[in-house]
Amino acid sequence: MTENIQSRLKLVKERIETAALACGRDPRTIKLVAVSKTVPVDLVQAAIKAGVTILGENYVQEVRDKIEALSAEKVSWHFIGHLQSNKAKYAVQLFDLIHSVDSLKLAKELNKRAGIIGKVQKILIQVNISGEATKSGIETEQALELVRRIAPFENLAVCGLMTMPPYFNAPDKVRPYFRALKDLSDIIRKEAIANVDMTELSMGMTGDFEVAIQQGATLVRIGTAIFGERV
Ligand SMILES: *Cc1c(COP(=O)(O)O)cnc(C)c1O
């Protein structure tokens, strides 16, 4: 399994590089977030050995023990799942980047909790770019207003946007959603809001990361292609 992870990771990195070069992008501008939700510690460790430097997790509860077990490793942990305000206290302790801020209420709580531990918490705004009722994320039309309101929070730093498009078998069908997120980030950037950075675009998973890269992704969140199917 360990060797498996090594070769899978190599393949994923090659695919990222190929996709980047094919659309004239520098592959170094795309960061791989290895999504290790539900993956046991020994396999995560194998991935780190094989060169993974950023890990993405969805469940605060599950990850506390995992991060503790791997505390000697020099890796960065990102939170990519739905975050409840009552977990904000732990999230600011554990994560370098939170991809999934989608409400003022959550932002306020994160700001407060980051302030208590003297941290400026980097965050992304999760946008429900497809408008599906079942999806997390702020509505596209309300995203700019949310960014404006979060901008003055001293213990938060907005670094960009994140989205989860609808699921399709054909990756090309998600292209319009990725393009829409990129367009939205350009619109917000033009507003030149103080304390707001629109550098990062977190989009693309195992099934569609190449398309996401073509549309400007800077963070691709990949689980299955590295760790295999989740049980
Ligand atoms: C699980 C998950 C991923 C990774 O999905 P794969 O299809 O396994 O690559 C990416 N982003 C989020 C938010 C996830 O929950």
CSV table of C-alpha atoms and ligand atoms in Angstrom, one decimal:
chain,number,residue,atom,x,y,z
A,1,MET,CA,0.0,0.0,0.0
A,2,THR,CA,2.9,2.4,0.9
A,3,GLU,CA,4.5,1.8,-2.5
A,4,ASN,CA,1.1,2.2,-4.0
A,5,ILE,CA,0.7,5.7,-2.5
A,6,GLN,CA,4.1,6.6,-3.8
A,7,SER,CA,3.3,5.7,-7.4
A,8,ARG,CA,-0.2,7.2,-7.2
A,9,LEU,CA,1.2,10.4,-5.9
A,10,LYS,CA,3.8,10.6,-8.6
A,11,LEU,CA,1.2,10.1,-11.2
A,12,VAL,CA,-1.1,12.8,-9.8
A,13,LYS,CA,1.9,15.2,-9.7
A,14,GLU,CA,2.7,14.4,-13.3
A,15,ARG,CA,-0.9,15.0,-14.3
A,16,ILE,CA,-0.9,18.3,-12.5
A,17,GLU,CA,2.3,19.3,-14.3
A,18,THR,CA,1.0,18.2,-17.7
A,19,ALA,CA,-2.3,20.0,-17.3
A,20,ALA,CA,-0.5,23.2,-16.2
A,21,LEU,CA,2.0,23.2,-19.0
A,22,ALA,CA,-0.7,22.4,-21.6
A,23,CYS,CA,-2.4,25.7,-20.7
A,24,GLY,CA,0.7,27.8,-20.3
A,25,ARG,CA,0.8,27.8,-16.5
A,26,ASP,CA,3.7,27.4,-14.2
A,27,PRO,CA,3.1,24.1,-12.4
A,28,ARG,CA,4.6,25.6,-9.2
A,29,THR,CA,1.6,27.9,-9.0
A,30,ILE,CA,-0.7,24.9,-8.3
A,31,LYS,CA,-0.6,23.3,-4.8
A,32,LEU,CA,-1.7,19.8,-4.1
A,33,VAL,CA,-3.9,19.3,-1.1
A,34,ALA,CA,-3.9,15.6,-0.4
A,35,VAL,CA,-7.4,14.9,1.0
A,36,SER,CA,-6.9,12.4,3.9
A,37,LYS,CA,-10.4,12.3,5.4
A,38,THR,CA,-11.1,8.8,6.8
A,39,VAL,CA,-7.5,7.7,5.8
A,40,PRO,CA,-5.7,6.0,8.7
A,41,VAL,CA,-2.5,7.6,10.2
A,42,ASP,CA,-0.1,5.1,8.7
A,43,LEU,CA,-1.2,5.8,5.2
A,44,VAL,CA,-1.1,9.5,5.7
A,45,GLN,CA,2.4,9.1,7.0
A,46,ALA,CA,3.3,7.1,3.9
A,47,ALA,CA,2.0,10.0,1.8
A,48,ILE,CA,4.1,12.5,3.7
A,49,LYS,CA,7.1,10.3,3.2
A,50,ALA,CA,6.3,10.3,-0.5
A,51,GLY,CA,6.3,14.1,-0.6
A,52,VAL,CA,2.9,15.4,0.3
A,53,THR,CA,3.2,18.7,2.1
A,54,ILE,CA,-0.5,19.8,2.5
A,55,LEU,CA,-3.2,17.6,3.9
A,56,GLY,CA,-7.0,18.3,3.7
A,57,GLU,CA,-9.5,17.1,6.2
A,58,ASN,CA,-13.3,17.4,6.7
A,59,TYR,CA,-13.9,16.4,10.2
A,60,VAL,CA,-12.6,18.4,13.1
A,61,GLN,CA,-13.2,15.5,15.6
A,62,GLU,CA,-11.4,12.9,13.5
A,63,VAL,CA,-8.4,15.1,12.7
A,64,ARG,CA,-7.4,16.1,16.2
A,65,ASP,CA,-5.9,12.7,17.0
A,66,LYS,CA,-4.4,12.4,13.6
A,67,ILE,CA,-2.6,15.7,13.7
A,68,GLU,CA,-1.4,14.9,17.2
A,69,ALA,CA,-0.1,11.5,16.0
A,70,LEU,CA,1.7,13.2,13.1
A,71,SER,CA,2.8,16.3,15.0
A,72,ALA,CA,6.5,15.6,14.3
A,73,GLU,CA,5.9,16.0,10.5
A,74,LYS,CA,6.4,19.3,8.8
A,75,VAL,CA,3.1,19.5,7.0
A,76,SER,CA,0.3,22.0,6.6
A,77,TRP,CA,-3.2,21.0,7.5
A,78,HIS,CA,-6.2,22.5,5.6
A,79,PHE,CA,-9.8,22.3,6.6
A,80,ILE,CA,-12.1,21.6,3.6
A,81,GLY,CA,-15.3,20.4,5.0
A,82,HIS,CA,-18.4,22.1,6.4
A,83,LEU,CA,-17.5,23.9,9.6
A,84,GLN,CA,-19.9,24.4,12.4
A,85,SER,CA,-19.3,27.6,14.5
A,86,ASN,CA,-19.0,25.5,17.7
A,87,LYS,CA,-15.9,23.8,16.2
A,88,ALA,CA,-14.2,27.1,15.4
A,89,LYS,CA,-12.2,27.0,18.5
A,90,TYR,CA,-10.5,23.8,17.4
A,91,ALA,CA,-10.3,24.7,13.8
A,92,VAL,CA,-8.1,27.8,14.5
A,93,GLN,CA,-5.8,25.6,16.6
A,94,LEU,CA,-5.4,22.9,14.0
A,95,PHE,CA,-5.5,24.4,10.5
A,96,ASP,CA,-3.3,26.8,8.5
A,97,LEU,CA,-6.1,27.4,5.9
A,98,ILE,CA,-9.8,27.0,6.2
A,99,HIS,CA,-11.3,26.6,2.8
A,100,SER,CA,-15.0,26.6,3.8
A,101,VAL,CA,-16.1,29.9,5.3
A,102,ASP,CA,-19.6,30.6,4.0
A,103,SER,CA,-21.3,32.8,6.6
A,104,LEU,CA,-20.7,35.9,8.7
A,105,LYS,CA,-21.6,34.0,11.8
A,106,LEU,CA,-18.8,31.5,11.2
A,107,ALA,CA,-16.4,34.2,10.3
A,108,LYS,CA,-17.2,36.1,13.5
A,109,GLU,CA,-16.6,33.1,15.6
A,110,LEU,CA,-13.3,32.2,13.8
A,111,ASN,CA,-12.1,35.8,14.2
A,112,LYS,CA,-12.9,35.7,17.9
A,113,ARG,CA,-11.2,32.3,18.4
A,114,ALA,CA,-8.2,33.2,16.4
A,115,GLY,CA,-7.9,36.4,18.4
A,116,ILE,CA,-7.8,34.5,21.6
A,117,ILE,CA,-4.8,32.4,20.5
A,118,GLY,CA,-3.1,35.4,18.8
A,119,LYS,CA,-3.4,34.1,15.3
A,120,VAL,CA,-4.4,35.6,12.0
A,121,GLN,CA,-6.4,32.7,10.5
A,122,LYS,CA,-6.1,32.3,6.7
A,123,ILE,CA,-9.5,31.5,5.1
A,124,LEU,CA,-11.2,31.0,1.8
A,125,ILE,CA,-14.8,31.9,1.0
A,126,GLN,CA,-16.7,28.8,-0.1
A,127,VAL,CA,-19.1,29.8,-2.9
A,128,ASN,CA,-22.2,27.7,-3.9
A,129,ILE,CA,-21.5,28.5,-7.5
A,130,SER,CA,-24.1,26.1,-8.9
A,131,GLY,CA,-26.8,27.3,-6.6
A,132,GLU,CA,-27.9,23.8,-5.7
A,133,ALA,CA,-30.0,23.7,-2.6
A,134,THR,CA,-28.0,20.8,-1.2
A,135,LYS,CA,-24.6,22.5,-1.4
A,136,SER,CA,-22.7,24.4,1.2
A,137,GLY,CA,-21.4,27.8,0.4
A,138,ILE,CA,-22.5,31.4,0.1
A,139,GLU,CA,-24.7,32.2,-2.9
A,140,THR,CA,-22.7,33.7,-5.7
A,141,GLU,CA,-24.6,37.0,-5.6
A,142,GLN,CA,-23.9,37.4,-1.9
A,143,ALA,CA,-20.2,36.5,-2.0
A,144,LEU,CA,-18.8,40.0,-2.5
A,145,GLU,CA,-20.9,41.4,0.3
A,146,LEU,CA,-19.7,38.7,2.7
A,147,VAL,CA,-16.1,39.4,1.7
A,148,ARG,CA,-16.6,43.1,2.4
A,149,ARG,CA,-18.0,42.3,5.9
A,150,ILE,CA,-15.2,39.9,6.8
A,151,ALA,CA,-12.4,42.2,5.5
A,152,PRO,CA,-12.2,44.3,8.6
A,153,PHE,CA,-11.9,41.3,11.0
A,154,GLU,CA,-8.4,41.7,12.4
A,155,ASN,CA,-7.7,38.0,13.0
A,156,LEU,CA,-8.9,36.7,9.6
A,157,ALA,CA,-7.1,37.0,6.3
A,158,VAL,CA,-9.2,36.3,3.2
A,159,CYS,CA,-6.9,34.6,0.6
A,160,GLY,CA,-9.4,33.6,-2.1
A,161,LEU,CA,-12.4,31.4,-3.0
A,162,MET,CA,-13.3,27.7,-3.0
A,163,THR,CA,-16.1,25.7,-4.6
A,164,MET,CA,-17.6,22.3,-5.0
A,165,PRO,CA,-19.3,22.0,-8.3
A,166,PRO,CA,-22.1,19.5,-9.0
A,167,TYR,CA,-21.1,15.9,-9.6
A,168,PHE,CA,-20.9,14.9,-13.3
A,169,ASN,CA,-19.4,11.8,-14.9
A,170,ALA,CA,-18.0,14.0,-17.6
A,171,PRO,CA,-15.4,16.4,-16.1
A,172,ASP,CA,-15.9,18.9,-18.9
A,173,LYS,CA,-19.4,19.6,-17.7
A,174,VAL,CA,-18.0,21.2,-14.6
A,175,ARG,CA,-15.9,23.7,-16.6
A,176,PRO,CA,-18.6,26.5,-16.5
A,177,TYR,CA,-18.7,26.3,-12.7
A,178,PHE,CA,-14.9,26.6,-12.4
A,179,ARG,CA,-14.9,29.5,-14.9
A,180,ALA,CA,-17.7,31.2,-12.9
A,181,LEU,CA,-15.6,31.0,-9.7
A,182,LYS,CA,-12.6,32.4,-11.5
A,183,ASP,CA,-14.8,35.3,-12.9
A,184,LEU,CA,-16.1,36.0,-9.4
A,185,SER,CA,-12.6,36.1,-7.9
A,186,ASP,CA,-11.6,38.6,-10.7
A,187,ILE,CA,-14.7,40.8,-9.8
A,188,ILE,CA,-13.8,40.8,-6.1
A,189,ARG,CA,-10.1,41.5,-6.8
A,190,LYS,CA,-11.1,44.5,-8.9
A,191,GLU,CA,-12.9,46.0,-5.8
A,192,ALA,CA,-9.4,46.2,-4.2
A,193,ILE,CA,-10.8,45.7,-0.7
A,194,ALA,CA,-8.3,46.3,2.1
A,195,ASN,CA,-7.0,43.1,3.8
A,196,VAL,CA,-8.5,40.9,1.1
A,197,ASP,CA,-6.4,38.8,-1.2
A,198,MET,CA,-7.8,36.9,-4.2
A,199,THR,CA,-4.8,34.8,-5.0
A,200,GLU,CA,-6.1,31.3,-4.2
A,201,LEU,CA,-8.8,29.4,-6.1
A,202,SER,CA,-9.5,26.0,-4.4
A,203,MET,CA,-11.3,23.9,-7.0
A,204,GLY,CA,-10.8,20.5,-8.6
A,205,MET,CA,-10.9,17.0,-7.2
A,206,THR,CA,-9.9,13.5,-8.4
A,207,GLY,CA,-12.5,13.5,-11.2
A,208,ASP,CA,-12.0,17.0,-12.6
A,209,PHE,CA,-8.7,18.6,-11.4
A,210,GLU,CA,-7.3,19.0,-14.9
A,211,VAL,CA,-10.2,21.1,-16.0
A,212,ALA,CA,-9.9,23.1,-12.8
A,213,ILE,CA,-6.3,23.8,-13.5
A,214,GLN,CA,-7.2,25.0,-17.0
A,215,GLN,CA,-9.7,27.4,-15.4
A,216,GLY,CA,-7.2,28.8,-12.9
A,217,ALA,CA,-7.1,26.6,-9.8
A,218,THR,CA,-4.2,27.2,-7.4
A,219,LEU,CA,-5.2,24.6,-4.9
A,220,VAL,CA,-6.5,21.2,-6.1
A,221,ARG,CA,-8.0,18.9,-3.4
A,222,ILE,CA,-7.3,15.3,-4.3
A,223,GLY,CA,-8.2,12.2,-2.2
A,224,THR,CA,-9.2,9.1,-4.2
A,225,ALA,CA,-6.4,9.4,-6.8
A,226,ILE,CA,-3.8,9.3,-4.0
A,227,PHE,CA,-5.3,7.1,-1.3
A,228,GLY,CA,-7.7,5.0,-3.3
A,229,GLU,CA,-11.5,4.7,-2.8
A,230,ARG,CA,-12.7,5.6,0.6
A,231,VAL,CA,-14.4,3.0,2.6
B,1,LIG,C1,-13.5,14.4,-0.2
B,1,LIG,C2,-13.3,15.8,-0.8
B,1,LIG,C3,-12.4,16.0,-1.8
B,1,LIG,C4,-11.6,14.9,-2.5
B,1,LIG,O1,-12.4,14.1,-3.3
B,1,LIG,P1,-11.8,13.0,-4.3
B,1,LIG,O2,-12.8,12.8,-5.3
B,1,LIG,O3,-11.6,11.8,-3.4
B,1,LIG,O4,-10.5,13.5,-4.8
B,1,LIG,C5,-12.1,17.3,-2.2
B,1,LIG,N1,-12.8,18.4,-1.6
B,1,LIG,C6,-13.7,18.2,-0.7
B,1,LIG,C7,-14.4,19.4,-0.1
B,1,LIG,C8,-14.0,16.9,-0.2
B,1,LIG,O5,-14.9,16.7,0.7
